[in-house]
PDB file of C-alpha atoms in Angstrom:
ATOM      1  CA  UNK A   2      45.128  38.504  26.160  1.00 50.00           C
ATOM      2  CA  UNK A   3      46.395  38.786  29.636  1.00 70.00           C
ATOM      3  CA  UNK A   4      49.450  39.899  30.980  1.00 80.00           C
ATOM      4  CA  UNK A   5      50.296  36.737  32.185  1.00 81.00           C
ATOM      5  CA  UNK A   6      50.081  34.941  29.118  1.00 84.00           C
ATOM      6  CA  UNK A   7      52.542  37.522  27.165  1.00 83.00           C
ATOM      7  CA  UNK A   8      54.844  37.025  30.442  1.00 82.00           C
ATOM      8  CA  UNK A   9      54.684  33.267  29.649  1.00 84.00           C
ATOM      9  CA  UNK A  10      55.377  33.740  25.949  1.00 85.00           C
ATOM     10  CA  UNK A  11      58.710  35.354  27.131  1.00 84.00           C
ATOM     11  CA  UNK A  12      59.498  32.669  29.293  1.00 80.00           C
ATOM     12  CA  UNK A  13      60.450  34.972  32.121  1.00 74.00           C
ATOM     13  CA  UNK A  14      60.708  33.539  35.330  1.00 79.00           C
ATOM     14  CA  UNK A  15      58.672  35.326  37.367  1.00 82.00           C
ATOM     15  CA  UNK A  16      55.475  34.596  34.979  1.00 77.00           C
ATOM     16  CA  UNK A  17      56.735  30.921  35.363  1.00 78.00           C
ATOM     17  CA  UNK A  18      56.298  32.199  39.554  1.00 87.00           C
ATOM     18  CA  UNK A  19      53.098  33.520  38.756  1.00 85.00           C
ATOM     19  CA  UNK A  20      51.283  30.932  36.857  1.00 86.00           C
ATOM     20  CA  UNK A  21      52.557  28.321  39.847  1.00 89.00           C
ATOM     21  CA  UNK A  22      51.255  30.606  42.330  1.00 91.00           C
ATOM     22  CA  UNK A  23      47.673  31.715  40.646  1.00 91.00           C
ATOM     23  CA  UNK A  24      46.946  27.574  39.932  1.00 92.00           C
ATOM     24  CA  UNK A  25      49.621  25.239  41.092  1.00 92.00           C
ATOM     25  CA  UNK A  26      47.553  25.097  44.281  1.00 92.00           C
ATOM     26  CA  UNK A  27      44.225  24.519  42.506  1.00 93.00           C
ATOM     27  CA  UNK A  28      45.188  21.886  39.946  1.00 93.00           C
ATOM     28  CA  UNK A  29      47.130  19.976  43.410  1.00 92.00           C
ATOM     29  CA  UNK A  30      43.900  19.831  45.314  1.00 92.00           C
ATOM     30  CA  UNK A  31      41.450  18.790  42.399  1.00 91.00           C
ATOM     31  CA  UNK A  32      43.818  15.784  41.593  1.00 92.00           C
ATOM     32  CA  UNK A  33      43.969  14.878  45.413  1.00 91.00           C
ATOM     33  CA  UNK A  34      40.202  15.220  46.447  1.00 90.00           C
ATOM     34  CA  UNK A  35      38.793  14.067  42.684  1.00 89.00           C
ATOM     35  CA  UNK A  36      41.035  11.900  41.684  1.00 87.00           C
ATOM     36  CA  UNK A  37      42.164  10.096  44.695  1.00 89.00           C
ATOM     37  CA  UNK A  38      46.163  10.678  43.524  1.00 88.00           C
ATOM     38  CA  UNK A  39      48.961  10.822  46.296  1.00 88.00           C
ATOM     39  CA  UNK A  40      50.649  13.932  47.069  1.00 90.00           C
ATOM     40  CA  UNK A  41      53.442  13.396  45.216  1.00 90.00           C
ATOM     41  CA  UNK A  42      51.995  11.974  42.025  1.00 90.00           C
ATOM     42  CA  UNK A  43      49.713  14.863  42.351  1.00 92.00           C
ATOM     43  CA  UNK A  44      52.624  17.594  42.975  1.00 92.00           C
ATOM     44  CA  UNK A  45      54.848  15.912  39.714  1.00 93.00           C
ATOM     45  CA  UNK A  46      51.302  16.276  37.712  1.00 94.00           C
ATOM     46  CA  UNK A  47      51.358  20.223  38.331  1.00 93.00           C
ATOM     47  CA  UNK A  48      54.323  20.569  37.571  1.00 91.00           C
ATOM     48  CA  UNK A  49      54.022  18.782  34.445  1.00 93.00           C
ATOM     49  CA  UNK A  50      51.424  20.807  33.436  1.00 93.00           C
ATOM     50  CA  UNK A  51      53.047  24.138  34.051  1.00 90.00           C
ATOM     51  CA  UNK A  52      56.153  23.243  32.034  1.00 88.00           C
ATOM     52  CA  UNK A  53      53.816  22.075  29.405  1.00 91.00           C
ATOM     53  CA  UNK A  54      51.846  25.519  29.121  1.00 91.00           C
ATOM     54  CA  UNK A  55      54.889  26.808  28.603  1.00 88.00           C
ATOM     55  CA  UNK A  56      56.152  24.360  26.074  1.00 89.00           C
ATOM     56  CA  UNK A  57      53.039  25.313  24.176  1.00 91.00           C
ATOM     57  CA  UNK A  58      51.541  28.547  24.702  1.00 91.00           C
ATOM     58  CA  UNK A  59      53.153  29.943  21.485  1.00 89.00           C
ATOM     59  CA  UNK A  60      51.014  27.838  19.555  1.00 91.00           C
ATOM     60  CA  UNK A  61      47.618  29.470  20.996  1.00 89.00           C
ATOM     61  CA  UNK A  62      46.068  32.532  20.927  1.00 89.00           C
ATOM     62  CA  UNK A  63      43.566  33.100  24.070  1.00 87.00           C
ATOM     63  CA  UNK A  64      40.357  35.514  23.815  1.00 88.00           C
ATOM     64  CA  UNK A  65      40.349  36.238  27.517  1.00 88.00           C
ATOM     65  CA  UNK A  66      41.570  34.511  30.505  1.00 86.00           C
ATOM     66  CA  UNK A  67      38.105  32.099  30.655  1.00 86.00           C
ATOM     67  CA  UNK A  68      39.390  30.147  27.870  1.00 89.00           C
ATOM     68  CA  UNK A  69      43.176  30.476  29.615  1.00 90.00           C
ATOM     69  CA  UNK A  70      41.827  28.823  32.633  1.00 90.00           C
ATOM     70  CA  UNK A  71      40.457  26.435  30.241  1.00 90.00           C
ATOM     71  CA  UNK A  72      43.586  25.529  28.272  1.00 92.00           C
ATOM     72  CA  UNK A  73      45.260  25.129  31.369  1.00 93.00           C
ATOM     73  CA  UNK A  74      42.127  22.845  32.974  1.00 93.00           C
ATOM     74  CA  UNK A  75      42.544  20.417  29.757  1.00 94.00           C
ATOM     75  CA  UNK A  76      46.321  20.031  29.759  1.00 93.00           C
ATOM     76  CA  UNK A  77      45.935  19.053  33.425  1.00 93.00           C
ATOM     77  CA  UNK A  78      42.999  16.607  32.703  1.00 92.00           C
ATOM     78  CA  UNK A  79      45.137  15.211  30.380  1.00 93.00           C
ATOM     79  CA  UNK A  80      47.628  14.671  32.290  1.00 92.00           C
ATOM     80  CA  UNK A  81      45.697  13.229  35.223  1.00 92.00           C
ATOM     81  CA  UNK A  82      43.957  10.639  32.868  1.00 91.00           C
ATOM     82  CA  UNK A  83      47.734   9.898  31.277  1.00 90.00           C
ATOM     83  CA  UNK A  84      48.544   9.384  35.208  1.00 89.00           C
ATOM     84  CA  UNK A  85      45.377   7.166  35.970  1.00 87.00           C
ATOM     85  CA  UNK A  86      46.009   5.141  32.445  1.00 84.00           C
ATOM     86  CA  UNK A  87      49.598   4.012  33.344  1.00 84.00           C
ATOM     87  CA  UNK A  88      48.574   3.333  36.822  1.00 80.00           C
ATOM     88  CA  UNK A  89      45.922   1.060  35.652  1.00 74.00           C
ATOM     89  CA  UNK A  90      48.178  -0.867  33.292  1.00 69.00           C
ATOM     90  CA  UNK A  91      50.814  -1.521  35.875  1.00 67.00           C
ATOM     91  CA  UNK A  92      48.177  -3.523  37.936  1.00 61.00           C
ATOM     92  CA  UNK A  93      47.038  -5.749  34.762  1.00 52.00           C
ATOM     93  CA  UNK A  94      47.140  -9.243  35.936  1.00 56.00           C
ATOM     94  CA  UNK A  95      47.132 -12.386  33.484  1.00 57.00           C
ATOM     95  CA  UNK A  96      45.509 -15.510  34.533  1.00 60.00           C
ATOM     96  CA  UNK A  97      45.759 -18.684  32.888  1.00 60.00           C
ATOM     97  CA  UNK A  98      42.823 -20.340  32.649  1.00 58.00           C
ATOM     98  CA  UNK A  99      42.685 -24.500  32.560  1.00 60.00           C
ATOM     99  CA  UNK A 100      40.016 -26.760  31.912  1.00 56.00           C
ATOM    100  CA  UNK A 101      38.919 -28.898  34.460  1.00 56.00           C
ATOM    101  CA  UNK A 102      35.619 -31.252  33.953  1.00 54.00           C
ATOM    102  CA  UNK A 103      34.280 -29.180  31.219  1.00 52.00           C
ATOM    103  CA  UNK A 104      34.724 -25.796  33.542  1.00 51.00           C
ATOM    104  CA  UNK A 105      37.445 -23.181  32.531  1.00 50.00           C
ATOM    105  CA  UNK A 106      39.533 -22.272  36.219  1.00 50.00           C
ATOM    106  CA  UNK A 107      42.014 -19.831  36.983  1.00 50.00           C
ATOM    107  CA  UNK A 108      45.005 -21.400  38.868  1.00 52.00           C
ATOM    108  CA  UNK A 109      44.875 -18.423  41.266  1.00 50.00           C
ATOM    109  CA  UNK A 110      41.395 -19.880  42.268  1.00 49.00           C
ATOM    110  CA  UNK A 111      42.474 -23.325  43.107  1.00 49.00           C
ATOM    111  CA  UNK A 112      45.240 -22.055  45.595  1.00 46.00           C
ATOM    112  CA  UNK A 113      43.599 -18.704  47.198  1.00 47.00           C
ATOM    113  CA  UNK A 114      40.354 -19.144  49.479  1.00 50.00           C
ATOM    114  CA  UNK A 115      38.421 -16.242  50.506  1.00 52.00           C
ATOM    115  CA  UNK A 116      39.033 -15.190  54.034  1.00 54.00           C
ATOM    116  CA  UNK A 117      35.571 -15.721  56.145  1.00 56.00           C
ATOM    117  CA  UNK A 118      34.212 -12.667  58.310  1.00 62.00           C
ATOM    118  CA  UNK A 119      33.138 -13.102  61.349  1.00 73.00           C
ATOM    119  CA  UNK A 120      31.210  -9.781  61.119  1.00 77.00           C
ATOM    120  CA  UNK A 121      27.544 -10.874  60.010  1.00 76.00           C
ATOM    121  CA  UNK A 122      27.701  -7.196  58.709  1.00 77.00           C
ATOM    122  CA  UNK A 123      30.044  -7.859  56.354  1.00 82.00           C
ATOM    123  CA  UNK A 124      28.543 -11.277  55.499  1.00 83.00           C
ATOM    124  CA  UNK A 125      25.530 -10.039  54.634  1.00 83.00           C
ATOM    125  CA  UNK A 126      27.205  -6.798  52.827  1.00 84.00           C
ATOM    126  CA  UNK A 127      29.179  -9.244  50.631  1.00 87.00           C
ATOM    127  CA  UNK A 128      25.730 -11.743  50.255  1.00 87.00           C
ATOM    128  CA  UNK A 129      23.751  -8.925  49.233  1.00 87.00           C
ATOM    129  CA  UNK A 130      26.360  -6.695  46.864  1.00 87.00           C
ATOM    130  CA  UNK A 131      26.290 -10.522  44.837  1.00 88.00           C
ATOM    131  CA  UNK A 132      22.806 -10.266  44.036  1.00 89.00           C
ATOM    132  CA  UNK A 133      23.153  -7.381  42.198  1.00 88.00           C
ATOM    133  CA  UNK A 134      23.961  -6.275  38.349  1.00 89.00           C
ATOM    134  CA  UNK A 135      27.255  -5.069  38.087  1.00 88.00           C
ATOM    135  CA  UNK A 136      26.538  -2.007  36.582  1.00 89.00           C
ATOM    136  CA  UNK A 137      24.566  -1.443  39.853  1.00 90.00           C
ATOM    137  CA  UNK A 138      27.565  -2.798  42.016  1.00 89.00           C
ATOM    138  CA  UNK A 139      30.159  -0.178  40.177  1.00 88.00           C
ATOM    139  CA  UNK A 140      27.420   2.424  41.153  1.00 90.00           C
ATOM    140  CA  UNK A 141      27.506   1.537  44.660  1.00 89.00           C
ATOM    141  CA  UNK A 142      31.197   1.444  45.146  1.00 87.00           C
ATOM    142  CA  UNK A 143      32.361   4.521  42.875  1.00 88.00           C
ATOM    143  CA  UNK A 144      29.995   6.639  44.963  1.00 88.00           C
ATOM    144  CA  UNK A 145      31.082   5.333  47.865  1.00 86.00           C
ATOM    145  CA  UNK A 146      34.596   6.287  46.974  1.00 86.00           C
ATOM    146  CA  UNK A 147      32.820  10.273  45.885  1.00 85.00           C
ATOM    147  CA  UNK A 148      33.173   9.647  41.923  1.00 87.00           C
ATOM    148  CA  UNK A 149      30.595  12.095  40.364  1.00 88.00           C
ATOM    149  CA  UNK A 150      27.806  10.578  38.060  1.00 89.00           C
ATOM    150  CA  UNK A 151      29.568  12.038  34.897  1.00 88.00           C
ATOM    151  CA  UNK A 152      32.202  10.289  35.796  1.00 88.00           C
ATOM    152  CA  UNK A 153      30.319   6.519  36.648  1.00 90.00           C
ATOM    153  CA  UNK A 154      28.608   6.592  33.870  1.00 89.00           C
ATOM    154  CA  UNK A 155      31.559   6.008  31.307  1.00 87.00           C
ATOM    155  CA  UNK A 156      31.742   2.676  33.095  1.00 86.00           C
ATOM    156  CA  UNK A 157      27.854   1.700  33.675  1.00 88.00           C
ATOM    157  CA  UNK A 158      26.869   2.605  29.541  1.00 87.00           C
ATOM    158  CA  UNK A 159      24.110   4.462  31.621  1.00 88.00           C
ATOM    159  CA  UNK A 160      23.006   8.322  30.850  1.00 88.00           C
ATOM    160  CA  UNK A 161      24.573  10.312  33.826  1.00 87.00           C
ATOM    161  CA  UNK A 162      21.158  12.071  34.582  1.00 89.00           C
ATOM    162  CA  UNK A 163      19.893   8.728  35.661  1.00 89.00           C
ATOM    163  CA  UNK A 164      22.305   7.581  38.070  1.00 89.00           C
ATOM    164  CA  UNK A 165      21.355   9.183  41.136  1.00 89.00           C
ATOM    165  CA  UNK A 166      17.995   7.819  40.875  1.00 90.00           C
ATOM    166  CA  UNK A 167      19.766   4.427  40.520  1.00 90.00           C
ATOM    167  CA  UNK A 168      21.909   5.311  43.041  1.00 91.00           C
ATOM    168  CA  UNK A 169      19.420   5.877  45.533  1.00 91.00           C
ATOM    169  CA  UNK A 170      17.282   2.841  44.946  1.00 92.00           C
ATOM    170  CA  UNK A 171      19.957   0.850  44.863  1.00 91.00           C
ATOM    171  CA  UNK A 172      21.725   2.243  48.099  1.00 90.00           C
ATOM    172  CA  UNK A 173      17.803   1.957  49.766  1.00 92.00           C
ATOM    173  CA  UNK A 174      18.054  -1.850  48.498  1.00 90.00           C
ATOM    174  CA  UNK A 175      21.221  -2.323  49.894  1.00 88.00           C
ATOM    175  CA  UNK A 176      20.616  -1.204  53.413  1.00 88.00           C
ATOM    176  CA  UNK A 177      17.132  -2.804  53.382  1.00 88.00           C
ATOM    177  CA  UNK A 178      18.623  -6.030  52.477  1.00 87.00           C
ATOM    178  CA  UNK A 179      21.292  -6.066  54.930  1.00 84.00           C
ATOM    179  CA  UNK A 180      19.302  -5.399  57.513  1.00 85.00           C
ATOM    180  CA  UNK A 181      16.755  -7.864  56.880  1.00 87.00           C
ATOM    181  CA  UNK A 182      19.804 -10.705  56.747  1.00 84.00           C
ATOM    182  CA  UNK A 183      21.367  -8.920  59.709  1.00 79.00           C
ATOM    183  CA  UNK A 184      18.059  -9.023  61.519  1.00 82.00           C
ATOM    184  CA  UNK A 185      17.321 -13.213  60.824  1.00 81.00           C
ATOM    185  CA  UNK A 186      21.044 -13.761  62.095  1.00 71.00           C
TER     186      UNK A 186
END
């Protein structure tokens, strides 16, 4: 056991020092470059953790600091998919739907157009991202926005592996595509 876990277990302050210093820095920058989270939801998620290792650490016996680091990796992963779940729920819209000649409609559909481009680019983009599966579309745009594969493939059902295979066809398809509709424009 390390020194700074029997520091912890006293819940002296200058472990409490420590333990921000050796991976309050760490666990800020994952959350910000991985997760996309702003500095301040990423700053209160540190901190959360911390003051949970200490909460807890009496429960857990550590046989060397790999499986510290550990502990303290999964309470923050925790806390950043606590973080990402009540984010997502905030945003959860409910749209009535109402029949009209035999088609169910949104009333948000009737009253909002689409803005038009005037980019062909992005007409084209839009054209061409339509034509494809959806799985294939959440591909695209997660990588484009640096998700890992491990972490696209709990939304595409598709084995992790395989995904940058996909990804690459699909991104060659893409520009090929737009290019050709760009080109006829």
């Amino acid at each position: 056991m390390t020194d700074l876990v029997k520091e912890i277990r006293k819940k002296d302050k200058k472990a409490i020092t420590a333990l921000y210093n050796q991976y309050g820095k760490k666990l800020y920058g994952y959350a910000v470059s991985k997760w996309n989270v702003s500095e301040d939801d990423a700053w209160e998620l540190v901190y959360k953790t911390l003051y949970k290792i200490i909460e807890v650490i009496d429960k857990y016996t550590f046989e060397n600091e790999s499986k510290f680091n550990g502990f303290i990796y999964q309470i923050f992963i925790n806390n950043l998919r606590n973080n990402y779940n009540e984010k997502k729920n905030k945003y959860v819209e409910t749209i009535v739907l109402e029949e009209k000649h035999g088609q169910y409609v949104s009333e948000k559909e009737e009253t909002i157009e689409e803005p038009v481009s005037n980019n062909p680019y992005m007409n084209c983009l839009k054209k061409t991202l339509e034509q494809f599966e959806d799985w294939k579309r959440v591909l695209l745009l997660m990588r484009a926005q640096n998700f890992s594969y491990d972490e696209i493939s709990n939304y595409v059902n598709k084995p992790s592996e395989q995904l940058k295979v996909y990804y690459l066809r699909a991104k060659q398809i893409l520009t090929d595509k737009v290019n050709k509709c760009v080109n006829t424009i």
